[in-house]
Tab-separated table of C-alpha atoms in Angstrom:
chain	number	residue	atom	x	y	z
A	1151	MET	CA	-4.852	-95.073	86.540
A	1152	LEU	CA	-1.991	-97.456	85.879
A	1153	ALA	CA	-2.873	-99.224	89.119
A	1154	ILE	CA	-6.375	-99.838	87.772
A	1155	ALA	CA	-4.878	-101.118	84.526
A	1156	ALA	CA	-2.542	-103.468	86.390
A	1157	ALA	CA	-5.400	-104.719	88.557
A	1158	LEU	CA	-7.549	-105.386	85.469
A	1159	PHE	CA	-4.698	-107.355	83.923
A	1160	ALA	CA	-4.255	-109.326	87.135
A	1161	ILE	CA	-7.965	-110.115	87.420
A	1162	GLY	CA	-7.971	-111.351	83.838
A	1163	LEU	CA	-4.900	-113.490	84.484
A	1164	PHE	CA	-6.563	-114.941	87.545
A	1165	GLY	CA	-9.581	-115.812	85.417
A	1166	VAL	CA	-7.481	-117.515	82.767
A	1167	MET	CA	-5.650	-119.584	85.370
A	1168	ALA	CA	-8.523	-120.421	87.696
A	1169	ARG	CA	-11.313	-121.186	85.241
A	1170	ARG	CA	-11.494	-124.282	83.096
A	1171	GLY	CA	-14.396	-123.477	80.820
A	1172	VAL	CA	-13.049	-122.302	77.457
A	1173	LEU	CA	-15.665	-119.546	77.191
A	1174	PHE	CA	-14.792	-118.220	80.639
A	1175	GLN	CA	-11.126	-118.252	79.756
A	1176	LEU	CA	-11.848	-116.261	76.603
A	1177	LEU	CA	-13.827	-113.714	78.637
A	1178	SER	CA	-10.903	-113.463	81.051
A	1179	LEU	CA	-8.557	-112.894	78.116
A	1180	GLU	CA	-10.729	-109.943	77.117
A	1181	ILE	CA	-10.337	-108.491	80.599
A	1182	MET	CA	-6.610	-109.132	80.449
A	1183	LEU	CA	-6.276	-107.281	77.144
A	1184	SER	CA	-8.274	-104.319	78.407
A	1185	GLY	CA	-5.702	-103.673	81.139
A	1186	PRO	CA	-2.898	-102.702	78.727
A	1187	ALA	CA	-5.450	-100.897	76.562
A	1188	LEU	CA	-6.379	-98.708	79.515
A	1189	ALA	CA	-2.701	-98.116	80.257
A	1190	PHE	CA	-2.074	-96.978	76.671
A	1191	VAL	CA	-5.071	-94.655	76.588
A	1192	ALA	CA	-4.253	-93.174	79.988
A	1193	ALA	CA	-0.625	-92.577	79.025
A	1194	GLY	CA	-1.690	-91.040	75.730
A	1195	SER	CA	-4.132	-88.693	77.374
A	1196	ALA	CA	-1.650	-87.704	80.068
A	1197	ARG	CA	0.650	-86.397	77.334
A	1198	GLY	CA	-1.972	-85.277	74.850
A	1199	ASP	CA	-0.538	-87.758	72.356
A	1200	PRO	CA	-2.734	-89.650	69.859
A	1201	GLN	CA	-0.368	-92.641	69.778
A	1202	GLY	CA	-1.984	-94.052	72.920
A	1203	GLN	CA	-5.314	-94.312	71.157
A	1204	GLY	CA	-3.581	-95.720	68.092
A	1205	MET	CA	-2.199	-98.548	70.171
A	1206	PHE	CA	-5.654	-99.011	71.681
A	1207	ILE	CA	-7.079	-99.540	68.204
A	1208	LEU	CA	-4.397	-102.118	67.416
A	1209	ILE	CA	-5.215	-103.940	70.661
A	1210	LEU	CA	-8.891	-103.835	69.698
A	1211	VAL	CA	-8.136	-105.446	66.349
A	1212	LEU	CA	-6.021	-108.095	68.053
A	1213	ALA	CA	-8.795	-108.848	70.538
A	1214	ALA	CA	-11.364	-109.148	67.752
A	1215	ALA	CA	-9.194	-111.557	65.788
A	1216	GLU	CA	-8.391	-113.606	68.876
A	1217	VAL	CA	-12.052	-113.863	69.849
A	1218	ALA	CA	-13.047	-114.905	66.346
A	1219	ILE	CA	-10.450	-117.674	66.151
A	1220	GLY	CA	-10.950	-118.783	69.750
A	1221	LEU	CA	-14.699	-118.997	69.486
A	1222	SER	CA	-14.655	-120.859	66.196
A	1223	LEU	CA	-12.126	-123.340	67.620
A	1224	TYR	CA	-14.430	-123.748	70.600
A	1225	LEU	CA	-17.447	-124.308	68.366
A	1226	ARG	CA	-15.535	-126.881	66.367
A	1227	LEU	CA	-14.351	-128.731	69.477
A	1228	SER	CA	-17.743	-128.730	71.125
A	1229	ARG	CA	-19.379	-129.942	67.942
A	1230	ILE	CA	-16.968	-132.771	67.146
A	1231	ALA	CA	-15.718	-133.909	70.530
A	1232	ASP	CA	-18.254	-132.441	72.982
A	1233	VAL	CA	-15.517	-130.492	74.730
A	1234	THR	CA	-16.416	-127.577	76.964
A	1235	ASP	CA	-13.385	-127.213	79.199
A	1236	SER	CA	-9.716	-127.012	78.525
A	1237	ASP	CA	-8.761	-129.916	80.781
A	1238	SER	CA	-10.220	-132.391	78.351
A	1239	ILE	CA	-8.133	-131.215	75.394
A	1240	SER	CA	-4.834	-131.946	77.078
A	1241	ASP	CA	-4.171	-134.964	74.870
A	1242	LEU	CA	-4.442	-133.313	71.476
A	1243	GLN	CA	-2.631	-134.983	68.650
A	1244	GLY	CA	-2.466	-134.329	64.971
B	448	MET	CA	-13.166	-85.210	86.744
B	449	ASN	CA	-10.443	-87.227	88.420
B	450	GLY	CA	-12.968	-88.497	90.925
B	451	PHE	CA	-15.201	-89.690	88.112
B	452	VAL	CA	-12.312	-91.540	86.503
B	453	LEU	CA	-11.555	-93.319	89.761
B	454	TRP	CA	-15.216	-94.159	90.297
B	455	ALA	CA	-15.548	-95.639	86.817
B	456	GLY	CA	-12.303	-97.534	87.357
B	457	ALA	CA	-13.569	-98.995	90.612
B	458	THR	CA	-16.761	-100.044	88.820
B	459	ALA	CA	-14.706	-101.681	86.086
B	460	LEU	CA	-12.598	-103.577	88.621
B	461	LEU	CA	-15.657	-104.786	90.508
B	462	ALA	CA	-17.366	-105.908	87.309
B	463	ALA	CA	-14.185	-107.680	86.175
B	464	LEU	CA	-14.004	-109.565	89.473
B	465	MET	CA	-17.647	-110.564	89.126
B	466	THR	CA	-16.968	-111.685	85.539
B	467	VAL	CA	-14.227	-114.112	86.481
B	468	THR	CA	-16.156	-115.562	89.419
B	469	ARG	CA	-19.612	-116.159	87.915
B	470	THR	CA	-20.487	-119.747	87.123
B	471	THR	CA	-23.179	-119.028	84.545
B	472	ILE	CA	-21.746	-117.847	81.261
B	473	VAL	CA	-24.560	-115.376	80.572
B	474	HIS	CA	-24.096	-113.698	83.951
B	475	ALA	CA	-20.371	-113.442	83.278
B	476	LEU	CA	-21.127	-111.880	79.891
B	477	MET	CA	-23.412	-109.261	81.428
B	478	TYR	CA	-20.750	-108.329	83.951
B	479	LEU	CA	-18.245	-108.160	81.121
B	480	VAL	CA	-20.484	-105.669	79.320
B	481	ALA	CA	-20.674	-103.602	82.508
B	482	MET	CA	-16.885	-103.665	82.775
B	483	LEU	CA	-16.405	-102.628	79.157
B	484	LEU	CA	-18.888	-99.768	79.482
B	485	ALA	CA	-17.221	-98.557	82.687
B	486	LEU	CA	-13.930	-98.621	80.830
B	487	ALA	CA	-15.512	-96.587	78.024
B	488	ALA	CA	-16.665	-94.055	80.630
B	489	MET	CA	-13.071	-93.845	81.851
B	490	PHE	CA	-11.861	-93.220	78.302
B	491	PHE	CA	-14.377	-90.411	77.806
B	492	ALA	CA	-13.387	-88.841	81.110
B	493	LEU	CA	-9.720	-89.082	80.142
B	494	GLY	CA	-10.398	-87.065	77.003
B	495	ALA	CA	-9.961	-90.050	74.679
B	496	SER	CA	-13.394	-89.826	73.137
B	497	PHE	CA	-12.472	-91.781	70.010
B	498	ALA	CA	-11.232	-94.716	72.065
B	499	GLY	CA	-14.361	-94.545	74.201
B	500	ALA	CA	-16.648	-94.661	71.197
B	501	LEU	CA	-14.690	-97.575	69.741
B	502	GLN	CA	-14.846	-99.353	73.091
B	503	ILE	CA	-18.640	-99.146	73.106
B	504	LEU	CA	-19.086	-99.969	69.418
B	505	VAL	CA	-16.581	-102.759	68.943
B	506	TYR	CA	-16.088	-104.307	72.368
B	507	ALA	CA	-19.473	-103.923	74.016
B	508	GLY	CA	-21.299	-104.221	70.723
B	509	ALA	CA	-19.555	-106.561	68.323
B	510	ILE	CA	-17.327	-108.800	70.435
B	511	VAL	CA	-19.956	-109.434	73.103
B	512	ALA	CA	-22.501	-110.118	70.352
B	513	VAL	CA	-20.181	-112.800	68.969
B	514	PHE	CA	-19.953	-114.325	72.432
B	515	VAL	CA	-23.732	-114.297	72.733
B	516	PHE	CA	-24.077	-116.064	69.381
B	517	VAL	CA	-21.697	-118.803	70.486
B	518	VAL	CA	-23.423	-119.142	73.856
B	519	MET	CA	-26.710	-119.590	72.030
B	520	THR	CA	-25.341	-122.504	70.025
B	521	VAL	CA	-23.868	-124.537	72.889
B	522	GLU	CA	-25.504	-126.327	75.738
B	523	ALA	CA	-25.263	-124.383	78.984
B	524	GLY	CA	-27.544	-126.214	81.367
B	525	PRO	CA	-27.620	-126.136	85.153
B	526	ALA	CA	-25.407	-129.237	85.251
B	527	ILE	CA	-22.545	-127.386	83.591
B	528	ALA	CA	-23.001	-124.430	85.951
B	529	ALA	CA	-22.920	-126.760	88.954
B	530	GLN	CA	-19.779	-128.415	87.635
B	531	GLU	CA	-18.162	-125.023	87.147
B	532	ARG	CA	-19.155	-123.991	90.662
B	533	ALA	CA	-17.715	-127.137	92.208
B	534	ARG	CA	-14.520	-126.654	90.281
B	535	LEU	CA	-14.181	-123.010	91.241
B	536	ARG	CA	-14.711	-123.736	94.918
B	537	GLY	CA	-11.467	-125.614	95.325
B	538	ALA	CA	-9.128	-124.267	92.705
B	539	TRP	CA	-9.032	-120.506	93.128
B	540	ARG	CA	-6.381	-120.132	95.817
B	541	GLY	CA	-3.292	-121.068	93.837
B	542	PRO	CA	-3.974	-118.736	90.889
B	543	ALA	CA	-4.987	-115.965	93.282
B	544	LEU	CA	-1.683	-116.283	95.123
B	545	LEU	CA	0.298	-116.234	91.868
B	546	VAL	CA	-1.597	-113.199	90.623
B	547	ALA	CA	-1.013	-111.390	93.908
B	548	LEU	CA	2.712	-112.119	93.580
B	549	LEU	CA	2.600	-110.640	90.074
B	550	LEU	CA	0.603	-107.619	91.143
B	551	VAL	CA	2.949	-106.566	93.954
B	552	PRO	CA	5.901	-105.559	91.736
B	553	LEU	CA	3.525	-104.047	89.175
B	554	LEU	CA	2.021	-101.768	91.800
B	555	ALA	CA	5.321	-101.119	93.546
B	556	GLY	CA	6.812	-99.815	90.315
B	557	LEU	CA	4.181	-97.113	89.985
B	558	VAL	CA	5.001	-93.560	90.873
B	559	PRO	CA	1.992	-91.495	91.861
B	560	GLY	CA	1.597	-88.804	89.252
B	561	THR	CA	-1.011	-86.107	88.981
B	562	ALA	CA	-1.158	-85.871	85.218
B	563	ALA	CA	-4.055	-83.803	83.984
B	564	ALA	CA	-5.908	-85.451	81.137
B	565	LEU	CA	-5.387	-83.689	77.834
B	566	PRO	CA	-8.129	-84.290	75.295
B	567	VAL	CA	-7.010	-86.057	72.110
B	568	SER	CA	-9.357	-85.520	69.213
B	569	ALA	CA	-10.482	-88.211	66.795
B	570	LYS	CA	-8.949	-86.104	64.031
B	571	ALA	CA	-5.506	-86.458	65.588
B	572	VAL	CA	-5.958	-90.219	65.918
B	573	GLY	CA	-7.032	-90.507	62.310
B	574	ALA	CA	-4.096	-88.409	61.130
B	575	LEU	CA	-1.792	-90.700	63.092
B	576	LEU	CA	-3.327	-93.924	61.794
B	577	PHE	CA	-3.420	-92.939	58.153
B	578	GLY	CA	-0.130	-91.065	58.207
B	579	PRO	CA	2.851	-92.472	60.116
B	580	TRP	CA	1.076	-95.639	61.212
B	581	ALA	CA	-0.370	-96.673	57.850
B	582	LEU	CA	1.762	-99.816	57.824
B	583	ALA	CA	0.399	-100.857	61.216
B	584	VAL	CA	-3.141	-100.358	59.945
B	585	GLU	CA	-2.363	-102.554	56.935
B	586	LEU	CA	-0.950	-105.258	59.187
B	587	ALA	CA	-4.042	-105.052	61.394
B	588	SER	CA	-6.242	-105.474	58.339
B	589	PHE	CA	-4.258	-108.543	57.306
B	590	LEU	CA	-4.713	-109.935	60.804
B	591	LEU	CA	-8.465	-109.374	60.634
B	592	LEU	CA	-8.660	-110.954	57.199
B	593	ALA	CA	-6.741	-114.001	58.408
B	594	ALA	CA	-9.001	-114.257	61.451
B	595	LEU	CA	-12.088	-114.004	59.248
B	596	LEU	CA	-10.921	-116.745	56.915
B	597	GLY	CA	-9.731	-118.900	59.796
B	598	ALA	CA	-12.996	-118.591	61.659
B	599	ARG	CA	-14.931	-119.369	58.477
B	600	HIS	CA	-12.763	-122.422	57.883
B	601	LEU	CA	-12.906	-123.715	61.459
B	602	ALA	CA	-16.604	-123.227	62.093
B	603	ARG	CA	-17.967	-124.652	58.863
B	604	ARG	CA	-20.043	-127.812	58.972
B	605	THR	CA	-18.327	-130.918	57.680
B	606	PRO	CA	-19.545	-134.524	57.321
B	607	GLU	CA	-17.736	-135.705	60.444
B	608	ASP	CA	-19.868	-133.359	62.550
B	609	GLY	CA	-22.632	-135.883	62.316
B	610	GLN	CA	-25.385	-133.343	61.832
């Protein structure tokens, strides 16, 4: 079970590093977050402890907030500067 | 039951791999939904039915719906897909090597255990969240509120949008 969680995390990390499209990187971040979530739930169910699912809910909230902020930043960038991949925002300045 | 967990896990891994290698965003999203649902199946099989229900409702329902809304508002023509494909063709080896280097110690540190899954009821999770973990729930609600306001602020239309 933990091997599956680690592999999910690794696949997500690969996606974040290999892709350049911001949307694809956000999708990969979702995969990355679901690896630890699976690890928490599996550990909680192995011990019959509800704290694993509690941590899963906190991860869920974090993922929702991150997706909301990330997607609205992406919308803003694509609307103002016609940016779709993260290479072209390497020269950000205030 | 253990076999079902492994099967669902293999499905989730396959779908995750497909998600990070698709060049069309909608295809990647569909594979992401498949991965999230396979993960929910794992949660149900592990006896974590509350987490499984939340996985379906919030991840596969709400978060993917937000992605779909954003995909609908941006241009995603064949040109962008071709560009993504050309970019992915050359640049996947370095990250794959790094990830493999990361994965080796992660997997080497695992000890094979045969833990039987003990069901955890939603009642127990609720008692945990609204008892000892009430502060964490409050912090999570603050985080969500900040994300809501931030998203509202960032995505609003302003005069410099030119529309």
